[in-house]
Coordinates of N, CA, C and O in Angstrom, one line a residue:
X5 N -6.7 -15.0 -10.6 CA -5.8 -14.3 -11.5 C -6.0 -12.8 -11.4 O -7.1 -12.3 -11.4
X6 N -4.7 -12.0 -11.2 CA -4.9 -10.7 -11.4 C -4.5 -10.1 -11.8 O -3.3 -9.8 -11.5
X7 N -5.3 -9.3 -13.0 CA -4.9 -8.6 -14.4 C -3.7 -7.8 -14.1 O -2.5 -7.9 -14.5
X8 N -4.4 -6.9 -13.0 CA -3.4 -5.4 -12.9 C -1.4 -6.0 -12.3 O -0.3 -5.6 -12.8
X9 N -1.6 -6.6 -11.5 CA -0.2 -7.3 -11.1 C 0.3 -7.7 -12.3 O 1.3 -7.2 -12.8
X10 N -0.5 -8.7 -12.9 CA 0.1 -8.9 -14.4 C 0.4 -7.8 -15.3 O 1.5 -7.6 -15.7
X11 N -0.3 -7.3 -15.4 CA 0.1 -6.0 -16.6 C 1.2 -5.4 -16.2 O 2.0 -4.8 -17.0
X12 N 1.6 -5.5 -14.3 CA 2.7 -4.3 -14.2 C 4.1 -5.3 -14.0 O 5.1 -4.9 -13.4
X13 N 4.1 -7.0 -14.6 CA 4.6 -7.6 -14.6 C 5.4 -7.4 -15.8 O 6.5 -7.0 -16.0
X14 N 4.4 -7.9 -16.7 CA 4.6 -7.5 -18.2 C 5.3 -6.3 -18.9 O 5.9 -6.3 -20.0
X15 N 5.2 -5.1 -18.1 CA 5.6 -3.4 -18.3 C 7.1 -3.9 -17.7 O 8.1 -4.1 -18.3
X16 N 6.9 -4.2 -16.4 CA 8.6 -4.6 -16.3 C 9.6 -5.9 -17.4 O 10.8 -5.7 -17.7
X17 N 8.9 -7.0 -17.8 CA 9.7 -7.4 -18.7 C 9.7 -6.8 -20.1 O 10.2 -7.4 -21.0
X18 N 8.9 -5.6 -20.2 CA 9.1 -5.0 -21.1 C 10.5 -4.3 -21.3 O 11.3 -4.5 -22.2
X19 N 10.4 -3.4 -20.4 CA 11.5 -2.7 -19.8 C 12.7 -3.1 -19.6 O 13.7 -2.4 -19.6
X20 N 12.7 -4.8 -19.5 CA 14.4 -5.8 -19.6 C 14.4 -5.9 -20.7 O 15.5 -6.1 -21.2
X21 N 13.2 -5.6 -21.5 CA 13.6 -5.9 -23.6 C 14.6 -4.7 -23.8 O 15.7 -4.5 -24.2
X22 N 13.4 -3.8 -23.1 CA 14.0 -2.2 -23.8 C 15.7 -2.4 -23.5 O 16.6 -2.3 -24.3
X23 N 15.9 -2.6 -22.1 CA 17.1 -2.4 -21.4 C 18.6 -3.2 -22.7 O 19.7 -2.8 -23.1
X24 N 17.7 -4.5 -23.0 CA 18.9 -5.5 -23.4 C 18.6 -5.2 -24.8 O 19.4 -5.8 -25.5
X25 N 17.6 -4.2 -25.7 CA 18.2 -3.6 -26.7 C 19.2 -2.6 -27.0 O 20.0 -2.6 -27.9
X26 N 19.0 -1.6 -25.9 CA 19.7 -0.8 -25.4 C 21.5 -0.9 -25.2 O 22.4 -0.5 -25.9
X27 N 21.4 -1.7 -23.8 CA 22.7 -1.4 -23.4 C 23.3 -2.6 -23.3 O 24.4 -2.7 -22.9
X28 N 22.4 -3.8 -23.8 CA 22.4 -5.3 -23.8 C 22.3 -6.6 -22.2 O 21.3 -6.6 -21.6
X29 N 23.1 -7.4 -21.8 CA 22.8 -7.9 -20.7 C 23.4 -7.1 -20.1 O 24.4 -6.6 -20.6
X30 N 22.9 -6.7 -18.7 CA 23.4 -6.2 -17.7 C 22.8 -6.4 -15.8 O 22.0 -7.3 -15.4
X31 N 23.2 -5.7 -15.4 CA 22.2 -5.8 -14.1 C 20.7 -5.4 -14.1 O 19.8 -6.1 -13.5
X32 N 20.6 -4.1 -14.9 CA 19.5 -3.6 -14.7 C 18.7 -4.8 -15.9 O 17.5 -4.8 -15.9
X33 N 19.1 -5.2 -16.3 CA 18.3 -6.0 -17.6 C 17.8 -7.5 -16.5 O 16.7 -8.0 -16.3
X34 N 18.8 -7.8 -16.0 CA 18.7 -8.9 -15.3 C 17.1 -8.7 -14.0 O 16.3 -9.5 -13.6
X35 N 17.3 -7.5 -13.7 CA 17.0 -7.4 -12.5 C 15.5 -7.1 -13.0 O 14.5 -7.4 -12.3
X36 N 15.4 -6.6 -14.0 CA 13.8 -6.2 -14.4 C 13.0 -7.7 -14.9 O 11.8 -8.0 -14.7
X37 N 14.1 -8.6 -15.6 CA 13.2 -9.4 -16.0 C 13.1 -10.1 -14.9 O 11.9 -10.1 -14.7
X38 N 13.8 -10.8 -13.9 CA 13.4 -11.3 -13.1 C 12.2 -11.1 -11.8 O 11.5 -11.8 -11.1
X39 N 12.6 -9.3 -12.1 CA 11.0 -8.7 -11.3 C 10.1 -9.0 -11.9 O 9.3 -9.8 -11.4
X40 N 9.8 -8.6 -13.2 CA 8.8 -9.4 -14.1 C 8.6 -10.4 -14.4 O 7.8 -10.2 -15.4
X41 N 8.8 -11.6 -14.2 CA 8.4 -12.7 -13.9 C 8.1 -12.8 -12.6 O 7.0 -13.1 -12.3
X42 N 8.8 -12.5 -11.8 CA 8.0 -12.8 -10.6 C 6.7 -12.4 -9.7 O 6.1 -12.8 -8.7
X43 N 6.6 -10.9 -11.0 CA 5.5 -9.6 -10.7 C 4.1 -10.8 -11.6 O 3.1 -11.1 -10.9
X44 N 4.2 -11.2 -12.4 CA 3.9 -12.2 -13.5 C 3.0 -13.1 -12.8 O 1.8 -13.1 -12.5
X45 N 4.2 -14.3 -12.6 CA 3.6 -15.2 -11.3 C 2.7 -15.3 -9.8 O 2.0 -16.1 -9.1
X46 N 3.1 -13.6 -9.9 CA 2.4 -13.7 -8.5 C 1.0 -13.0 -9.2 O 0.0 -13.3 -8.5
X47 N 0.8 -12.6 -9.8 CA -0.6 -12.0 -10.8 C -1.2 -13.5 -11.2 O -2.4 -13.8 -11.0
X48 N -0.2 -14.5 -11.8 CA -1.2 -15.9 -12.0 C -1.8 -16.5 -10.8 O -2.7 -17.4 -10.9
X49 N -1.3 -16.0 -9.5 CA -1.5 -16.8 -8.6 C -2.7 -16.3 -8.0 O -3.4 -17.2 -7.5
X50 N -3.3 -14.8 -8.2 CA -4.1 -14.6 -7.5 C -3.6 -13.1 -6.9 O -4.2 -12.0 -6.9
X51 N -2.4 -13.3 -6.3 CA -2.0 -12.2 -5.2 C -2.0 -10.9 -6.2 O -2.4 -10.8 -7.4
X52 N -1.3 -9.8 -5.1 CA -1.1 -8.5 -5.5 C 0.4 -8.3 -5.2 O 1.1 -9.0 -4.4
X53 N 0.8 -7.3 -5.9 CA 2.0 -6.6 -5.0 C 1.8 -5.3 -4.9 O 1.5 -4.7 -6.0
X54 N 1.8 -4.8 -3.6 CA 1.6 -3.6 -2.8 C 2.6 -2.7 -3.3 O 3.6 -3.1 -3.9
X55 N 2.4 -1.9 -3.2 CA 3.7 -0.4 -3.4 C 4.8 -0.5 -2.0 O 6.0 -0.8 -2.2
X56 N 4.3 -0.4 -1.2 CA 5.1 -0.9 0.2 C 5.7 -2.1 -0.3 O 6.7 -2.1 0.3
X57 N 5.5 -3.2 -1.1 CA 6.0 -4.2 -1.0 C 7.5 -4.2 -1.9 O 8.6 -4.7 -1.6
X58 N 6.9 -3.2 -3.2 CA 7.8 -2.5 -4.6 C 8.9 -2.1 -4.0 O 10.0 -2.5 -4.2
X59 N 8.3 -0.9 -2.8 CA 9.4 0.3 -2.4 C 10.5 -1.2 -1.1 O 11.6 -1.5 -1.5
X60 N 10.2 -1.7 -0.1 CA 10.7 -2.5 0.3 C 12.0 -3.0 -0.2 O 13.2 -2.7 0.1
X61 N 11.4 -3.9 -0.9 CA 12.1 -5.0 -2.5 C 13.1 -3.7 -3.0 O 14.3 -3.8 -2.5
X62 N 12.9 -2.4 -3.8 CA 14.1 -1.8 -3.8 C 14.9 -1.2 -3.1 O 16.0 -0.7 -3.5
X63 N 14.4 -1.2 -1.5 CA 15.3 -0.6 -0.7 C 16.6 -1.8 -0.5 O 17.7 -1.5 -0.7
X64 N 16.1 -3.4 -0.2 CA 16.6 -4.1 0.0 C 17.7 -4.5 -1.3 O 18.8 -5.0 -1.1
X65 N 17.2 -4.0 -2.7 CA 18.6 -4.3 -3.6 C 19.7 -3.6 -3.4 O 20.8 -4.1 -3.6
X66 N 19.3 -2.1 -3.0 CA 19.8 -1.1 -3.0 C 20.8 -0.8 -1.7 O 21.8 -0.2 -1.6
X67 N 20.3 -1.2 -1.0 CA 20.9 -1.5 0.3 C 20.7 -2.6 1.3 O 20.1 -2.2 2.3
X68 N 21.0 -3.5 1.3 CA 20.5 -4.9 2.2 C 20.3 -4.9 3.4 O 19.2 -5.2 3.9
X69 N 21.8 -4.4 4.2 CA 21.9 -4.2 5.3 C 21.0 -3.4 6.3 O 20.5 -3.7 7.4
X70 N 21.0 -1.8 5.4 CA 19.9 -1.0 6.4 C 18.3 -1.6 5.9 O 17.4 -1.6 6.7
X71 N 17.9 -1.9 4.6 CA 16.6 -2.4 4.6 C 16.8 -3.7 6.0 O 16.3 -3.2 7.0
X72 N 17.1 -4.5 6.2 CA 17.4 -5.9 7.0 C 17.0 -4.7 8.7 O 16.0 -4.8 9.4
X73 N 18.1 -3.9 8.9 CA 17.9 -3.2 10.1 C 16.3 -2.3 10.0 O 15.4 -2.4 10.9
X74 N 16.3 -1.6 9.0 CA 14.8 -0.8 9.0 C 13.7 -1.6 9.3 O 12.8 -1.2 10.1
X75 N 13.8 -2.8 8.7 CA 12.4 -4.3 8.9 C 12.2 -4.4 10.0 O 11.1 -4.4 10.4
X76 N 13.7 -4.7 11.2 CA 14.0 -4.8 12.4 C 13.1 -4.2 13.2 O 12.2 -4.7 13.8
X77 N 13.9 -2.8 13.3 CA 12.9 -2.2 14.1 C 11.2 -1.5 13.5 O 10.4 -0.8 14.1
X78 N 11.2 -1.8 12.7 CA 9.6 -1.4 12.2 C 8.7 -2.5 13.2 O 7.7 -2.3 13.9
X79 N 9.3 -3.8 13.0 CA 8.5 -5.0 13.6 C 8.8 -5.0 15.0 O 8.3 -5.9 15.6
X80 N 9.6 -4.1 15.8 CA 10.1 -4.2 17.4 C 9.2 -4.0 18.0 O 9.0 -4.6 19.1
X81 N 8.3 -3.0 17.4 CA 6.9 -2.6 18.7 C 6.1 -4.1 18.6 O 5.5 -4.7 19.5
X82 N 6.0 -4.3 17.4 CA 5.2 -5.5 17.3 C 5.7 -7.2 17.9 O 5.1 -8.1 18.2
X83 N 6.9 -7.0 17.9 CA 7.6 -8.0 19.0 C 7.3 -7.6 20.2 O 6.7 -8.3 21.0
X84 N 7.6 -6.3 20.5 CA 7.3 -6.4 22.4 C 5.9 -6.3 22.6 O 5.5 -6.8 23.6
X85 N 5.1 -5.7 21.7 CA 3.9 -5.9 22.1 C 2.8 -7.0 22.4 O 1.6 -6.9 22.9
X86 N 3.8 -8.4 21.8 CA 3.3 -9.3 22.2 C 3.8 -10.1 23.4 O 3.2 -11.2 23.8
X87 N 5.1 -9.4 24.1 CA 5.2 -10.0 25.3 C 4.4 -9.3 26.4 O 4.2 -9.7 27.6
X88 N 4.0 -8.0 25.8 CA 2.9 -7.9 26.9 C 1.4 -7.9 27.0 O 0.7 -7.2 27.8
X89 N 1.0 -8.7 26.1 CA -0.5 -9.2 25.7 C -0.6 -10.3 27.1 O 0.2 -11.1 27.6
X90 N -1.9 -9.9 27.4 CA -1.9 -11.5 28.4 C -2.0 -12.7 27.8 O -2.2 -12.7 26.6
X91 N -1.8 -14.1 28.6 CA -1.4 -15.5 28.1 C -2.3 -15.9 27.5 O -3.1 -15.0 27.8
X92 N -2.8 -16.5 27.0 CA -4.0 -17.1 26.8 C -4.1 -18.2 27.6 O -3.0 -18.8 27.8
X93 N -5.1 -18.6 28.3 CA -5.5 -19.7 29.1 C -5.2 -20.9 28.8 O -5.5 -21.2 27.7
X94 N -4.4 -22.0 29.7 CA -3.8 -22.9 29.7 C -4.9 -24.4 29.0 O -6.1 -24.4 29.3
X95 N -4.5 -25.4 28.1 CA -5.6 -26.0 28.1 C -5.4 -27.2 28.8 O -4.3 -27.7 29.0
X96 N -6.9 -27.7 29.0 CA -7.0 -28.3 30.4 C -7.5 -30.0 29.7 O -8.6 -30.1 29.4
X97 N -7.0 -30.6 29.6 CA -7.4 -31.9 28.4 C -8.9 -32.7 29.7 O -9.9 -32.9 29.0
X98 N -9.0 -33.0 31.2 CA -10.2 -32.9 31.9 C -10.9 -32.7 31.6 O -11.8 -33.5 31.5
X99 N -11.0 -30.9 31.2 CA -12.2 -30.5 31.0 C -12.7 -30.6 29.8 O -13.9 -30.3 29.6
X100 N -11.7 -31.0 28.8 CA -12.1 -31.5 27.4 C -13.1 -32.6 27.1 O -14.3 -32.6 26.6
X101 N -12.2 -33.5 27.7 CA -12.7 -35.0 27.7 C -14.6 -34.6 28.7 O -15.8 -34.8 28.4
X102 N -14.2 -34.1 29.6 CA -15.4 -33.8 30.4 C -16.7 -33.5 29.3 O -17.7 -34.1 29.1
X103 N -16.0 -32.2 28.9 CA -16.9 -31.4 27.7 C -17.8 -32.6 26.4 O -19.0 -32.7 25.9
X104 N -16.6 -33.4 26.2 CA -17.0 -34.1 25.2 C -18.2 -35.7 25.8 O -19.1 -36.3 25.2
X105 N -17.8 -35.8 26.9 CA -18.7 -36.8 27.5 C -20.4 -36.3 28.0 O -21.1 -37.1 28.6
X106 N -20.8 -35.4 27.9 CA -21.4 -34.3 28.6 C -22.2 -34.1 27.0 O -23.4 -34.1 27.2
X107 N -22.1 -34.0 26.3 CA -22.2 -33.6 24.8 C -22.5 -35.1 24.1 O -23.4 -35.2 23.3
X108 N -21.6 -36.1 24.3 CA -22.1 -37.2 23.2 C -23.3 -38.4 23.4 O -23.7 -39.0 24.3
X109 N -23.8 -38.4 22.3 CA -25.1 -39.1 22.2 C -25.1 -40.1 22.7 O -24.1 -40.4 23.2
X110 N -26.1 -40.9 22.8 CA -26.3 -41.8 23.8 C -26.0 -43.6 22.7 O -26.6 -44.0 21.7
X111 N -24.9 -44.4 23.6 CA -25.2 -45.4 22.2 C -26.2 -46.1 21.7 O -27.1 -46.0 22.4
X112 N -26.4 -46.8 20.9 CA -27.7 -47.6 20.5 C -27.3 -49.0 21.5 O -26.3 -49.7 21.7
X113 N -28.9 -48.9 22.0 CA -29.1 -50.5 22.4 C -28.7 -51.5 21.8 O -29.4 -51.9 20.8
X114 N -27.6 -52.3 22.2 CA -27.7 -53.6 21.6 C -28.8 -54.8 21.6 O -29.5 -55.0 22.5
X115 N -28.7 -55.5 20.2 CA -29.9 -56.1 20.6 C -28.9 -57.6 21.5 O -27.8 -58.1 21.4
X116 N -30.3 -57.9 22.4 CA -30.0 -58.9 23.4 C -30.0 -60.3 22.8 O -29.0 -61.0 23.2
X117 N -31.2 -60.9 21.9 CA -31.3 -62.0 21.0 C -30.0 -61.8 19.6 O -29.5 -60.8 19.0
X118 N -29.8 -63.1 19.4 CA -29.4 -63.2 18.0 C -30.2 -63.7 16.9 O -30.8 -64.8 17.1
X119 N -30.4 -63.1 15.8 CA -31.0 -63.1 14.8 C -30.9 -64.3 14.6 O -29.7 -64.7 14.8
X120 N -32.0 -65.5 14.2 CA -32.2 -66.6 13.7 C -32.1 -67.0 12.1 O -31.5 -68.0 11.6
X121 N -32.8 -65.5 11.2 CA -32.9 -65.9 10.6 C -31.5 -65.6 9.4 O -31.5 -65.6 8.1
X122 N -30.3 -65.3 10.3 CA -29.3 -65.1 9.6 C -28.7 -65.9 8.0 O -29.6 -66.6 7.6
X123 N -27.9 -65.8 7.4 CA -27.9 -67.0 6.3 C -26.6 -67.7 6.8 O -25.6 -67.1 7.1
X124 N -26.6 -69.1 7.0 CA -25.6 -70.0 7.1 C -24.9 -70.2 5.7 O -25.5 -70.0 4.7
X125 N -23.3 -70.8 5.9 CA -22.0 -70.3 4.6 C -21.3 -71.1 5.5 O -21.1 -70.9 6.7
X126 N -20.8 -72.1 4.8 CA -19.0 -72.7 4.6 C -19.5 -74.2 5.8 O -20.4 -74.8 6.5
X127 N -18.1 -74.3 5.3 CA -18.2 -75.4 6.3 C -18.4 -76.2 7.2 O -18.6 -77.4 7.2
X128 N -18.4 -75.2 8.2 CA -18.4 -75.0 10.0 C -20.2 -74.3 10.1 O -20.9 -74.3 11.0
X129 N -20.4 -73.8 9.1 CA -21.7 -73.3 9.3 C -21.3 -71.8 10.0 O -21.7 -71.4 11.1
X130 N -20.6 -71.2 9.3 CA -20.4 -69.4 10.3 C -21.8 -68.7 9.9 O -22.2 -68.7 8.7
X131 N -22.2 -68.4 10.6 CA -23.1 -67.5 11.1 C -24.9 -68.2 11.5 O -26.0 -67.6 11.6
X132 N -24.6 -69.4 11.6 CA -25.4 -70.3 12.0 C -25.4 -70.1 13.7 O -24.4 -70.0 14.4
X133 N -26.5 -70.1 14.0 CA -27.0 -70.3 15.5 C -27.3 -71.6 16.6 O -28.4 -72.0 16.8
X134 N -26.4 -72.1 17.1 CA -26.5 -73.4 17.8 C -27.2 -73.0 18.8 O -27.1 -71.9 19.4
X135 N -28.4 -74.2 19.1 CA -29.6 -74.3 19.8 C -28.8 -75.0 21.5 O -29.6 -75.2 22.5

């Protein structure tokens, strides 16, 4: 649980009270309480919300389209930069199985005799030993 997200969850559905005493339902009333609950939620959950995350989130009400394009290219270097990381090494299921045969313990000996003094049950005698 985290206080401070909560607290700035709570200041925002404050702010939908103030708004909807104010000027009554509207956008800005709508839009606060629902930040505040969700500022709220994410405070019961554990998480945080970043300022980058705040300023983001308003760019994107405010403008959809260029926040949507800004995202874009902010993440492009990090798109191409992953086509030029080398591959990671193919895996080889051989050398697995190999790995794992090479590594596993050894089984227990079975025993060669059968126990005599087993207990005999039922009908047929199961688990009786014929001489």
């Amino acid at each position: 649980m985290n206080l401070k997200t909560i607290g700035a969850g709570l200041v925002l559905l404050a702010l939908a009270g103030w708004q909807f005493t104010t000027h009554g339902i509207g956008v800005n009333t709508l839009i606060f309480a629902a930040g505040g609950i969700a500022v709220v939620a994410f405070g019961a959950m554990g998480r945080t919300i970043e300022a980058n995350q705040a300023r983001d989130t308003a760019d994107f009400l405010t403008d959809p389209g260029g926040a949507i394009v800004d995202a874009a290219t902010d993440r492009l270097g990090e798109w191409l930069g992953d086509v030029t990381k080398p591959k990671q090494e193919e895996f080889d299921p051989d050398a697995a199985i190999a790995r794992y045969m090479a590594n596993r313990p050894e089984p227990a000996p079975a025993a060669a005799e059968p126990r005599l003094d087993l207990p005999r049950f039922g009908r047929k005698g199961v688990g009786s030993v014929e001489s």
